[in-house]
Amino acid sequence: MTIGLTRPWLLALLGLTLLRLAAALVLPPAPDEAYYWVWGRALALSYYDHPPMVALWTALGSLIAGDNALGLRLLGPIGVGLASLLLADAAERLFPGRRAGLWSAVLLNATLLFGAGAVLMTPDTPLLVFWSASLWALARLQASQDGRWWLAFGVLAGLSLLSKYTAALLGLGVLLWLLAEPAARRWFGDWRLWAGGVLAVVVFSPVILWNAMHGWASFAKQGGRAGSQGSGSALRYLGELIGGQAGLATPIIFVLCVAGTVAACRLWWRGRDAGAGLLVVMTVPAALLFLWQATGSRVQGNWPAILYPSACLAAAACLGPRWQRWFRPGAALGLALTLLVLVQAAFAPLPLARRHDPTLARLGGWPAFAAALEAERQARGAAFIAAEEYGLASILALQLPPGTPVVALGDRWDLFDLSRPAAGSRGLLVRSERRDGAPLWPGAAEIGGVTRARHGIEAERYRLHDVTVAAGDPPLALLPARR
């Protein structure tokens, strides 16, 4: 592999990976991460919310390092480190002599989306790794004109689809490239292009099979998001999307990515540069899709993360000296902001209230909260602790002692192969005060409350209810316990 990176830079990447592993160890798990840990303990062909790759990553990491924060996140920093090398190699092969490899990897690693995403385990983590690897395979194809790379791309694209449905935009980008780039159209007559497509479908086939067995539940859920209408105005949603991306990519890198993509468009249009065209089709169509979605509903901040591998590569390869002088300040600011966010999330040196600190809402106070609930359970003689919110139930399963059963309720749990609690057993239902309406559990009787806090700063308040398992209850599932 020719990546054009110096030994000091490779050592810096190794050091950054080790720091991310350390952060993964000390940073408290979030409810969504605990939910994916439950997936890893109840492995299936796919799941209601997403394909199974995040479950496989959490299962393997937990098998190696244990049922803890490091275990469920272990493969994230390692995968992101490898993806950085592949992106750098892709840049060197698409644009030899421009020394774009180093800066494409540096800029990408300096974004909050990639930097924090390397530590937290979500479906976007493996998606970004396999998306970057797919881009690398296309770069090798373009540079070598060796059709065997279509087979590698097919496998990697399939693994991307096993990570998140958004990876379908890879196929859209490739199709547009083949249609728009005259030199690439010859591949339509090469059997290896079609074989690569077949490989992608074969790799993705467990998700298709699971959906066929479960009434196409996951496809219907995710497909329903496209074009859905929200209650806000288009201007508001567009402002949230653009402002949010400027924050998550960090401001300087966001501007560099936009400028780099524009420069790649000009380079492709004027010189018919197939390498620049490849970056354009991997960035612009998806960006336009997210902008269109924002005219009717909110686009979650993590959804456009797939734009940044190709956009950072475009910035590193296609911008001139006037823009390149901003590479170092952009990388320095991005890495500093990432470090600040991770330190605040892990140690909370700044005593910020919940409305000013999203890390408090998602990560703060879970161990002490779980200990307080366990004390309440024992004092009341309850057999289990239950929760309506899937994230809350999952984080309790990860934080409570292994001998304390955790019951989750809701329709989504019908799609898991998990047992029900024994009929007649009495438990303690925990419910956030932010939830409206009556509890989903029939006959739930409020008996008190408990507060989750970090360093004395309130994160959330919860109501406690006495509940009993009976026939006709909503779907109930006993969650796996820590080993």
Tab-separated table of C-alpha atoms in Angstrom:
chain	number	residue	atom	x	y	z
A	1	MET	CA	0.000	0.000	0.000
A	2	THR	CA	1.344	3.391	-1.023
A	3	ILE	CA	-0.126	5.956	1.339
A	4	GLY	CA	2.419	8.762	1.187
A	5	LEU	CA	2.460	9.224	4.960
A	6	THR	CA	5.573	9.860	6.979
A	7	ARG	CA	6.613	7.691	9.875
A	8	PRO	CA	5.937	10.484	12.410
A	9	TRP	CA	2.392	10.832	11.074
A	10	LEU	CA	1.817	7.081	11.331
A	11	LEU	CA	3.080	7.175	14.908
A	12	ALA	CA	0.733	10.095	15.569
A	13	LEU	CA	-2.189	8.052	14.213
A	14	LEU	CA	-1.187	5.159	16.451
A	15	GLY	CA	-1.017	7.504	19.429
A	16	LEU	CA	-4.423	8.967	18.545
A	17	THR	CA	-5.885	5.459	18.339
A	18	LEU	CA	-4.479	4.590	21.776
A	19	LEU	CA	-5.920	7.820	23.204
A	20	ARG	CA	-9.305	6.962	21.728
A	21	LEU	CA	-9.141	3.515	23.304
A	22	ALA	CA	-8.374	5.180	26.633
A	23	ALA	CA	-11.346	7.501	26.149
A	24	ALA	CA	-13.522	4.503	25.302
A	25	LEU	CA	-12.494	2.982	28.622
A	26	VAL	CA	-13.242	5.992	30.855
A	27	LEU	CA	-16.232	7.502	29.043
A	28	PRO	CA	-19.535	6.267	30.524
A	29	PRO	CA	-21.723	4.285	28.094
A	30	ALA	CA	-24.765	6.036	26.616
A	31	PRO	CA	-28.240	4.431	26.551
A	32	ASP	CA	-28.089	3.896	22.784
A	33	GLU	CA	-24.710	2.177	23.125
A	34	ALA	CA	-26.169	-0.085	25.815
A	35	TYR	CA	-29.037	-0.864	23.445
A	36	TYR	CA	-26.533	-2.059	20.832
A	37	TRP	CA	-24.795	-4.072	23.532
A	38	VAL	CA	-28.138	-5.838	24.118
A	39	TRP	CA	-28.184	-6.588	20.390
A	40	GLY	CA	-24.738	-8.125	20.724
A	41	ARG	CA	-26.018	-10.359	23.517
A	42	ALA	CA	-29.072	-11.353	21.442
A	43	LEU	CA	-27.513	-11.782	18.001
A	44	ALA	CA	-29.895	-11.972	15.046
A	45	LEU	CA	-29.791	-11.636	11.267
A	46	SER	CA	-30.950	-8.026	11.625
A	47	TYR	CA	-32.922	-5.712	13.919
A	48	TYR	CA	-35.888	-3.369	13.831
A	49	ASP	CA	-33.812	-0.180	13.968
A	50	HIS	CA	-30.728	-1.044	11.907
A	51	PRO	CA	-28.807	-3.870	10.212
A	52	PRO	CA	-26.672	-6.122	12.442
A	53	MET	CA	-23.093	-4.862	12.007
A	54	VAL	CA	-23.080	-2.743	15.185
A	55	ALA	CA	-24.304	-5.804	17.105
A	56	LEU	CA	-21.464	-7.908	15.697
A	57	TRP	CA	-18.922	-5.232	16.661
A	58	THR	CA	-20.237	-4.906	20.220
A	59	ALA	CA	-20.453	-8.681	20.600
A	60	LEU	CA	-16.863	-9.235	19.467
A	61	GLY	CA	-15.514	-6.330	21.499
A	62	SER	CA	-17.363	-7.460	24.629
A	63	LEU	CA	-16.121	-11.008	24.127
A	64	ILE	CA	-12.546	-9.687	24.098
A	65	ALA	CA	-12.667	-6.928	26.744
A	66	GLY	CA	-15.825	-7.750	28.740
A	67	ASP	CA	-19.306	-6.298	29.175
A	68	ASN	CA	-18.152	-2.768	29.843
A	69	ALA	CA	-17.568	0.531	28.077
A	70	LEU	CA	-14.268	-0.537	26.512
A	71	GLY	CA	-15.664	-3.880	25.379
A	72	LEU	CA	-18.659	-2.518	23.517
A	73	ARG	CA	-16.506	0.226	21.905
A	74	LEU	CA	-13.276	-1.693	21.303
A	75	LEU	CA	-13.520	-2.053	17.526
A	76	GLY	CA	-14.429	1.605	16.940
A	77	PRO	CA	-11.014	3.277	17.457
A	78	ILE	CA	-9.254	0.380	15.744
A	79	GLY	CA	-11.583	0.487	12.745
A	80	VAL	CA	-11.337	4.258	12.409
A	81	GLY	CA	-7.543	4.037	12.493
A	82	LEU	CA	-7.586	1.548	9.621
A	83	ALA	CA	-10.128	3.656	7.723
A	84	SER	CA	-7.787	6.653	8.030
A	85	LEU	CA	-5.012	4.681	6.336
A	86	LEU	CA	-7.329	3.528	3.566
A	87	LEU	CA	-8.588	7.061	2.918
A	88	ALA	CA	-5.017	8.343	2.741
A	89	ASP	CA	-4.119	5.626	0.258
A	90	ALA	CA	-7.206	6.448	-1.805
A	91	ALA	CA	-6.124	10.085	-2.010
A	92	GLU	CA	-2.602	9.187	-3.104
A	93	ARG	CA	-3.861	6.881	-5.841
A	94	LEU	CA	-6.519	9.229	-7.177
A	95	PHE	CA	-4.246	12.294	-7.078
A	96	PRO	CA	-0.604	11.151	-7.154
A	97	GLY	CA	1.978	13.806	-6.406
A	98	ARG	CA	-0.366	16.173	-4.566
A	99	ARG	CA	0.369	14.806	-1.069
A	100	ALA	CA	-3.351	14.720	-0.438
A	101	GLY	CA	-3.273	11.499	1.571
A	102	LEU	CA	-1.958	12.965	4.795
A	103	TRP	CA	-4.288	15.948	4.886
A	104	SER	CA	-7.414	14.033	3.873
A	105	ALA	CA	-6.883	11.723	6.849
A	106	VAL	CA	-5.964	14.583	9.193
A	107	LEU	CA	-9.014	16.663	8.313
A	108	LEU	CA	-11.365	13.709	8.647
A	109	ASN	CA	-9.944	12.717	12.030
A	110	ALA	CA	-10.282	16.295	13.266
A	111	THR	CA	-14.057	16.405	12.750
A	112	LEU	CA	-16.245	15.808	15.796
A	113	LEU	CA	-18.286	13.338	13.758
A	114	PHE	CA	-15.266	11.139	13.091
A	115	GLY	CA	-13.276	11.960	16.234
A	116	ALA	CA	-16.070	11.332	18.724
A	117	GLY	CA	-17.526	8.639	16.463
A	118	ALA	CA	-14.286	6.730	16.878
A	119	VAL	CA	-15.002	6.483	20.614
A	120	LEU	CA	-18.795	6.045	20.789
A	121	MET	CA	-20.331	2.889	19.314
A	122	THR	CA	-23.270	3.545	17.020
A	123	PRO	CA	-24.219	2.121	13.591
A	124	ASP	CA	-22.414	5.119	12.077
A	125	THR	CA	-19.078	3.866	13.439
A	126	PRO	CA	-18.805	0.716	11.289
A	127	LEU	CA	-20.618	2.526	8.462
A	128	LEU	CA	-17.899	5.186	8.271
A	129	VAL	CA	-15.199	2.512	8.362
A	130	PHE	CA	-16.683	0.426	5.555
A	131	TRP	CA	-17.754	3.514	3.575
A	132	SER	CA	-14.156	4.751	3.634
A	133	ALA	CA	-12.951	1.280	2.656
A	134	SER	CA	-15.431	1.235	-0.244
A	135	LEU	CA	-14.135	4.606	-1.409
A	136	TRP	CA	-10.611	3.179	-1.219
A	137	ALA	CA	-11.612	0.211	-3.415
A	138	LEU	CA	-13.068	2.598	-6.010
A	139	ALA	CA	-9.864	4.649	-5.929
A	140	ARG	CA	-7.807	1.508	-6.528
A	141	LEU	CA	-10.137	0.604	-9.387
A	142	GLN	CA	-9.790	4.017	-10.994
A	143	ALA	CA	-6.023	4.153	-10.560
A	144	SER	CA	-5.281	0.625	-11.767
A	145	GLN	CA	-8.208	0.042	-14.173
A	146	ASP	CA	-8.181	-3.512	-12.816
A	147	GLY	CA	-11.767	-4.793	-12.834
A	148	ARG	CA	-11.107	-7.175	-9.950
A	149	TRP	CA	-11.537	-4.205	-7.661
A	150	TRP	CA	-15.254	-4.291	-8.454
A	151	LEU	CA	-15.381	-7.540	-6.481
A	152	ALA	CA	-13.701	-5.920	-3.487
A	153	PHE	CA	-16.015	-2.939	-3.747
A	154	GLY	CA	-19.039	-5.222	-3.819
A	155	VAL	CA	-18.028	-6.944	-0.588
A	156	LEU	CA	-17.206	-3.650	1.144
A	157	ALA	CA	-20.414	-2.020	-0.064
A	158	GLY	CA	-22.325	-5.012	1.277
A	159	LEU	CA	-20.607	-4.618	4.648
A	160	SER	CA	-21.550	-0.938	4.567
A	161	LEU	CA	-25.180	-1.930	3.990
A	162	LEU	CA	-24.910	-4.360	6.906
A	163	SER	CA	-23.973	-1.298	8.986
A	164	LYS	CA	-26.711	1.149	7.980
A	165	TYR	CA	-29.236	1.531	5.181
A	166	THR	CA	-27.764	4.914	4.263
A	167	ALA	CA	-25.019	2.946	2.498
A	168	ALA	CA	-27.425	2.512	-0.408
A	169	LEU	CA	-26.145	5.941	-1.454
A	170	LEU	CA	-22.858	4.216	-2.364
A	171	GLY	CA	-24.650	2.395	-5.144
A	172	LEU	CA	-26.353	5.592	-6.289
A	173	GLY	CA	-22.999	7.371	-6.453
A	174	VAL	CA	-21.358	4.583	-8.446
A	175	LEU	CA	-24.258	4.433	-10.913
A	176	LEU	CA	-24.092	8.192	-11.493
A	177	TRP	CA	-20.325	7.985	-11.974
A	178	LEU	CA	-20.640	5.200	-14.547
A	179	LEU	CA	-23.283	7.160	-16.449
A	180	ALA	CA	-21.617	10.579	-16.281
A	181	GLU	CA	-17.945	9.675	-16.736
A	182	PRO	CA	-17.230	8.696	-20.367
A	183	ALA	CA	-14.105	6.711	-19.480
A	184	ALA	CA	-16.009	4.681	-16.889
A	185	ARG	CA	-18.894	3.571	-19.103
A	186	ARG	CA	-16.875	0.678	-20.475
A	187	TRP	CA	-17.325	-1.089	-17.145
A	188	PHE	CA	-20.958	-1.786	-18.040
A	189	GLY	CA	-19.597	-4.465	-20.375
A	190	ASP	CA	-17.342	-6.077	-17.771
A	191	TRP	CA	-18.794	-9.042	-15.866
A	192	ARG	CA	-16.835	-8.095	-12.742
A	193	LEU	CA	-18.966	-4.954	-12.250
A	194	TRP	CA	-22.103	-7.092	-12.161
A	195	ALA	CA	-20.427	-9.744	-10.028
A	196	GLY	CA	-19.542	-7.024	-7.521
A	197	GLY	CA	-23.203	-6.040	-7.369
A	198	VAL	CA	-24.183	-9.647	-6.765
A	199	LEU	CA	-21.628	-9.898	-3.956
A	200	ALA	CA	-23.055	-6.786	-2.315
A	201	VAL	CA	-26.556	-8.306	-2.373
A	202	VAL	CA	-25.268	-11.634	-1.023
A	203	VAL	CA	-23.491	-9.925	1.880
A	204	PHE	CA	-26.642	-7.912	2.602
A	205	SER	CA	-28.978	-10.894	2.221
A	206	PRO	CA	-29.290	-11.666	5.998
A	207	VAL	CA	-31.058	-8.314	6.409
A	208	ILE	CA	-33.404	-9.098	3.515
A	209	LEU	CA	-34.173	-12.514	5.004
A	210	TRP	CA	-34.835	-11.077	8.474
A	211	ASN	CA	-37.189	-8.463	7.062
A	212	ALA	CA	-39.041	-11.105	5.039
A	213	MET	CA	-39.503	-13.105	8.262
A	214	HIS	CA	-40.724	-10.057	10.219
A	215	GLY	CA	-43.168	-8.370	7.865
A	216	TRP	CA	-40.535	-6.026	6.381
A	217	ALA	CA	-40.589	-4.123	9.684
A	218	SER	CA	-37.148	-2.528	9.456
A	219	PHE	CA	-37.472	-1.526	5.802
A	220	ALA	CA	-40.856	0.051	6.545
A	221	LYS	CA	-39.510	1.960	9.551
A	222	GLN	CA	-36.447	3.380	7.829
A	223	GLY	CA	-38.152	3.907	4.482
A	224	GLY	CA	-40.868	5.903	6.192
A	225	ARG	CA	-38.317	8.523	7.208
A	226	ALA	CA	-37.628	9.595	3.640
A	227	GLY	CA	-39.815	12.520	2.732
A	228	SER	CA	-41.608	12.512	6.082
A	229	GLN	CA	-43.108	15.797	7.175
A	230	GLY	CA	-42.267	17.515	10.429
A	231	SER	CA	-44.089	20.249	12.305
A	232	GLY	CA	-41.469	22.950	11.745
A	233	SER	CA	-40.686	25.176	8.768
A	234	ALA	CA	-38.304	24.305	5.956
A	235	LEU	CA	-36.141	27.311	6.840
A	236	ARG	CA	-35.817	26.102	10.406
A	237	TYR	CA	-34.858	22.547	9.424
A	238	LEU	CA	-32.385	23.746	6.801
A	239	GLY	CA	-30.798	26.094	9.330
A	240	GLU	CA	-30.513	23.269	11.853
A	241	LEU	CA	-28.930	20.994	9.252
A	242	ILE	CA	-26.322	23.470	8.022
A	243	GLY	CA	-25.562	24.878	11.473
A	244	GLY	CA	-25.370	21.424	12.988
A	245	GLN	CA	-22.970	20.197	10.315
A	246	ALA	CA	-20.767	23.261	10.773
A	247	GLY	CA	-20.560	22.364	14.453
A	248	LEU	CA	-20.094	18.611	14.081
A	249	ALA	CA	-17.533	18.908	11.292
A	250	THR	CA	-16.081	21.950	13.141
A	251	PRO	CA	-16.409	25.322	11.381
A	252	ILE	CA	-13.128	25.554	9.477
A	253	ILE	CA	-13.208	21.956	8.245
A	254	PHE	CA	-16.855	22.350	7.213
A	255	VAL	CA	-15.957	25.349	5.030
A	256	LEU	CA	-12.952	23.484	3.616
A	257	CYS	CA	-15.137	20.479	2.758
A	258	VAL	CA	-17.680	22.658	0.958
A	259	ALA	CA	-14.939	24.531	-0.914
A	260	GLY	CA	-13.151	21.279	-1.754
A	261	THR	CA	-16.317	19.731	-3.159
A	262	VAL	CA	-16.968	22.816	-5.291
A	263	ALA	CA	-13.356	22.687	-6.522
A	264	ALA	CA	-13.755	18.988	-7.398
A	265	CYS	CA	-16.913	19.825	-9.381
A	266	ARG	CA	-15.019	22.473	-11.355
A	267	LEU	CA	-12.063	20.168	-11.931
A	268	TRP	CA	-14.329	17.407	-13.220
A	269	TRP	CA	-16.331	19.759	-15.408
A	270	ARG	CA	-13.353	21.500	-16.952
A	271	GLY	CA	-10.870	18.670	-17.220
A	272	ARG	CA	-13.078	15.614	-17.086
A	273	ASP	CA	-10.881	14.342	-14.229
A	274	ALA	CA	-12.408	10.953	-13.379
A	275	GLY	CA	-10.884	10.975	-9.886
A	276	ALA	CA	-12.489	14.314	-9.068
A	277	GLY	CA	-15.728	13.034	-10.586
A	278	LEU	CA	-15.674	10.061	-8.254
A	279	LEU	CA	-15.489	12.402	-5.263
A	280	VAL	CA	-18.317	14.529	-6.645
A	281	VAL	CA	-20.741	11.619	-7.057
A	282	MET	CA	-19.884	10.322	-3.575
A	283	THR	CA	-20.633	13.705	-1.992
A	284	VAL	CA	-23.031	15.908	-3.960
A	285	PRO	CA	-26.031	13.571	-4.566
A	286	ALA	CA	-26.161	12.531	-0.893
A	287	ALA	CA	-25.787	16.149	0.221
A	288	LEU	CA	-28.658	17.196	-2.041
A	289	LEU	CA	-30.769	14.358	-0.647
A	290	PHE	CA	-30.210	15.538	2.923
A	291	LEU	CA	-30.983	19.124	1.937
A	292	TRP	CA	-34.213	17.964	0.300
A	293	GLN	CA	-35.138	15.974	3.413
A	294	ALA	CA	-34.565	19.117	5.508
A	295	THR	CA	-37.206	21.013	3.530
A	296	GLY	CA	-39.849	18.855	5.205
A	297	SER	CA	-38.434	17.365	8.397
A	298	ARG	CA	-35.448	17.341	10.722
A	299	VAL	CA	-32.253	15.630	9.532
A	300	GLN	CA	-30.376	14.074	12.432
A	301	GLY	CA	-26.843	15.424	12.793
A	302	ASN	CA	-25.150	12.067	12.310
A	303	TRP	CA	-26.901	11.173	9.039
A	304	PRO	CA	-24.624	13.286	6.761
A	305	ALA	CA	-21.463	11.778	8.321
A	306	ILE	CA	-20.963	9.694	5.158
A	307	LEU	CA	-20.255	12.900	3.192
A	308	TYR	CA	-17.023	13.691	4.979
A	309	PRO	CA	-14.562	11.001	3.797
A	310	SER	CA	-14.953	12.113	0.164
A	311	ALA	CA	-15.376	15.802	1.075
A	312	CYS	CA	-12.169	15.851	3.155
A	313	LEU	CA	-10.373	14.063	0.334
A	314	ALA	CA	-11.663	16.685	-2.104
A	315	ALA	CA	-10.465	19.491	0.176
A	316	ALA	CA	-6.995	17.950	0.501
A	317	ALA	CA	-6.606	17.224	-3.219
A	318	CYS	CA	-8.487	19.952	-5.070
A	319	LEU	CA	-7.927	23.173	-3.114
A	320	GLY	CA	-5.092	25.536	-3.909
A	321	PRO	CA	-2.536	27.237	-1.610
A	322	ARG	CA	-4.974	29.993	-0.619
A	323	TRP	CA	-7.169	27.390	1.033
A	324	GLN	CA	-4.422	25.034	2.141
A	325	ARG	CA	-3.145	27.528	4.690
A	326	TRP	CA	-6.304	26.787	6.679
A	327	PHE	CA	-5.565	23.066	6.956
A	328	ARG	CA	-3.446	23.335	10.090
A	329	PRO	CA	-5.737	25.764	11.973
A	330	GLY	CA	-8.766	23.667	10.990
A	331	ALA	CA	-7.170	20.442	12.193
A	332	ALA	CA	-5.948	22.065	15.425
A	333	LEU	CA	-9.374	23.533	16.208
A	334	GLY	CA	-11.147	20.281	15.405
A	335	LEU	CA	-8.880	18.145	17.562
A	336	ALA	CA	-9.088	20.663	20.413
A	337	LEU	CA	-12.891	20.696	20.302
A	338	THR	CA	-13.003	16.903	20.195
A	339	LEU	CA	-10.706	16.708	23.221
A	340	LEU	CA	-12.829	19.268	25.077
A	341	VAL	CA	-16.041	17.327	24.406
A	342	LEU	CA	-14.512	14.002	25.475
A	343	VAL	CA	-13.009	15.445	28.656
A	344	GLN	CA	-16.325	17.078	29.587
A	345	ALA	CA	-18.185	13.841	28.892
A	346	ALA	CA	-15.787	11.760	30.980
A	347	PHE	CA	-14.949	14.066	33.903
A	348	ALA	CA	-17.329	17.078	33.669
A	349	PRO	CA	-14.794	19.729	34.787
A	350	LEU	CA	-17.261	22.439	33.704
A	351	PRO	CA	-20.371	22.494	35.974
A	352	LEU	CA	-22.841	23.012	33.121
A	353	ALA	CA	-26.593	22.499	33.391
A	354	ARG	CA	-28.363	19.947	31.209
A	355	ARG	CA	-29.570	22.503	28.659
A	356	HIS	CA	-25.960	23.563	28.028
A	357	ASP	CA	-24.307	20.133	28.214
A	358	PRO	CA	-25.631	17.279	26.038
A	359	THR	CA	-23.078	14.928	27.628
A	360	LEU	CA	-24.898	15.286	30.961
A	361	ALA	CA	-28.233	14.226	29.491
A	362	ARG	CA	-26.835	11.154	27.726
A	363	LEU	CA	-23.890	10.052	29.846
A	364	GLY	CA	-24.118	11.590	33.298
A	365	GLY	CA	-24.748	9.769	36.562
A	366	TRP	CA	-25.726	6.291	35.404
A	367	PRO	CA	-23.697	4.204	37.911
A	368	ALA	CA	-25.037	6.107	40.950
A	369	PHE	CA	-28.543	6.067	39.474
A	370	ALA	CA	-28.403	2.301	38.978
A	371	ALA	CA	-27.156	1.852	42.554
A	372	ALA	CA	-30.065	3.935	43.894
A	373	LEU	CA	-32.557	1.869	41.904
A	374	GLU	CA	-31.039	-1.371	43.169
A	375	ALA	CA	-31.373	-0.125	46.738
A	376	GLU	CA	-35.036	0.750	46.085
A	377	ARG	CA	-35.672	-2.668	44.553
A	378	GLN	CA	-34.205	-4.490	47.523
A	379	ALA	CA	-36.002	-2.283	50.042
A	380	ARG	CA	-39.378	-2.945	48.382
A	381	GLY	CA	-38.774	-6.619	47.709
A	382	ALA	CA	-39.243	-6.229	43.957
A	383	ALA	CA	-38.149	-9.092	41.723
A	384	PHE	CA	-37.045	-6.940	38.768
A	385	ILE	CA	-36.625	-3.423	37.434
A	386	ALA	CA	-38.523	-2.419	34.289
A	387	ALA	CA	-38.448	0.512	31.846
A	388	GLU	CA	-40.528	1.643	28.870
A	389	GLU	CA	-37.710	3.451	27.054
A	390	TYR	CA	-35.490	0.985	25.216
A	391	GLY	CA	-32.357	3.005	25.957
A	392	LEU	CA	-33.150	3.297	29.656
A	393	ALA	CA	-33.884	-0.416	29.947
A	394	SER	CA	-30.645	-1.261	28.128
A	395	ILE	CA	-28.401	1.014	30.207
A	396	LEU	CA	-29.907	-0.460	33.374
A	397	ALA	CA	-29.163	-3.979	32.116
A	398	LEU	CA	-25.550	-2.884	31.613
A	399	GLN	CA	-25.207	-0.973	34.902
A	400	LEU	CA	-27.217	-3.022	37.424
A	401	PRO	CA	-25.684	-6.061	39.174
A	402	PRO	CA	-25.862	-9.200	36.978
A	403	GLY	CA	-28.300	-10.815	39.436
A	404	THR	CA	-30.928	-8.082	38.994
A	405	PRO	CA	-33.368	-8.872	36.158
A	406	VAL	CA	-34.263	-5.982	33.842
A	407	VAL	CA	-37.558	-6.055	31.960
A	408	ALA	CA	-38.158	-3.966	28.843
A	409	LEU	CA	-41.623	-3.347	27.455
A	410	GLY	CA	-42.783	-2.202	24.049
A	411	ASP	CA	-43.629	-3.588	20.624
A	412	ARG	CA	-40.020	-3.544	19.388
A	413	TRP	CA	-39.094	-6.301	21.849
A	414	ASP	CA	-41.470	-8.709	20.094
A	415	LEU	CA	-38.850	-8.847	17.317
A	416	PHE	CA	-36.170	-10.176	19.708
A	417	ASP	CA	-35.754	-13.783	20.779
A	418	LEU	CA	-35.929	-12.986	24.499
A	419	SER	CA	-37.965	-14.638	27.254
A	420	ARG	CA	-40.745	-13.012	29.315
A	421	PRO	CA	-40.689	-12.517	33.089
A	422	ALA	CA	-42.642	-15.011	35.171
A	423	ALA	CA	-46.367	-14.331	35.548
A	424	GLY	CA	-47.288	-12.937	38.955
A	425	SER	CA	-43.839	-11.527	39.706
A	426	ARG	CA	-43.752	-7.984	41.077
A	427	GLY	CA	-41.315	-5.338	39.929
A	428	LEU	CA	-40.309	-1.690	39.933
A	429	LEU	CA	-41.084	0.366	36.796
A	430	VAL	CA	-38.785	3.358	36.204
A	431	ARG	CA	-40.227	6.133	34.021
A	432	SER	CA	-38.799	9.523	33.058
A	433	GLU	CA	-40.836	12.547	34.094
A	434	ARG	CA	-40.338	13.798	30.540
A	435	ARG	CA	-42.704	11.084	29.223
A	436	ASP	CA	-46.300	12.199	28.785
A	437	GLY	CA	-49.404	10.192	29.587
A	438	ALA	CA	-49.972	7.177	31.776
A	439	PRO	CA	-47.487	4.289	31.995
A	440	LEU	CA	-47.775	1.603	29.321
A	441	TRP	CA	-47.933	-1.068	32.031
A	442	PRO	CA	-51.571	-1.617	33.102
A	443	GLY	CA	-52.162	-1.169	36.811
A	444	ALA	CA	-48.862	0.639	37.452
A	445	ALA	CA	-49.058	2.471	40.804
A	446	GLU	CA	-46.721	5.399	41.462
A	447	ILE	CA	-44.724	4.909	44.669
A	448	GLY	CA	-41.956	7.493	44.578
A	449	GLY	CA	-39.171	8.967	42.517
A	450	VAL	CA	-35.431	9.129	42.004
A	451	THR	CA	-33.088	11.653	40.353
A	452	ARG	CA	-30.087	11.004	38.129
A	453	ALA	CA	-27.303	13.551	38.627
A	454	ARG	CA	-23.604	14.112	37.932
A	455	HIS	CA	-21.528	15.993	40.501
A	456	GLY	CA	-24.733	17.318	42.040
A	457	ILE	CA	-26.118	18.685	38.751
A	458	GLU	CA	-29.452	17.174	37.813
A	459	ALA	CA	-29.614	15.196	34.589
A	460	GLU	CA	-33.147	13.792	34.775
A	461	ARG	CA	-35.945	12.889	37.188
A	462	TYR	CA	-37.801	9.593	37.181
A	463	ARG	CA	-41.006	8.242	38.720
A	464	LEU	CA	-41.129	4.793	40.290
A	465	HIS	CA	-44.170	2.528	39.920
A	466	ASP	CA	-45.137	-0.782	41.444
A	467	VAL	CA	-46.051	-3.298	38.700
A	468	THR	CA	-47.036	-6.965	38.479
A	469	VAL	CA	-46.689	-9.299	35.478
A	470	ALA	CA	-50.097	-10.484	34.278
A	471	ALA	CA	-51.765	-11.856	31.185
A	472	GLY	CA	-52.591	-9.193	28.619
A	473	ASP	CA	-49.623	-6.968	29.474
A	474	PRO	CA	-47.787	-5.201	26.629
A	475	PRO	CA	-44.860	-7.129	25.096
A	476	LEU	CA	-42.290	-7.796	27.829
A	477	ALA	CA	-38.704	-9.024	27.489
A	478	LEU	CA	-36.062	-10.052	30.021
A	479	LEU	CA	-32.853	-8.346	28.865
A	480	PRO	CA	-29.471	-10.093	28.988
A	481	ALA	CA	-27.363	-9.456	32.073
A	482	ARG	CA	-23.665	-8.632	32.276
A	483	ARG	CA	-21.439	-11.692	32.287
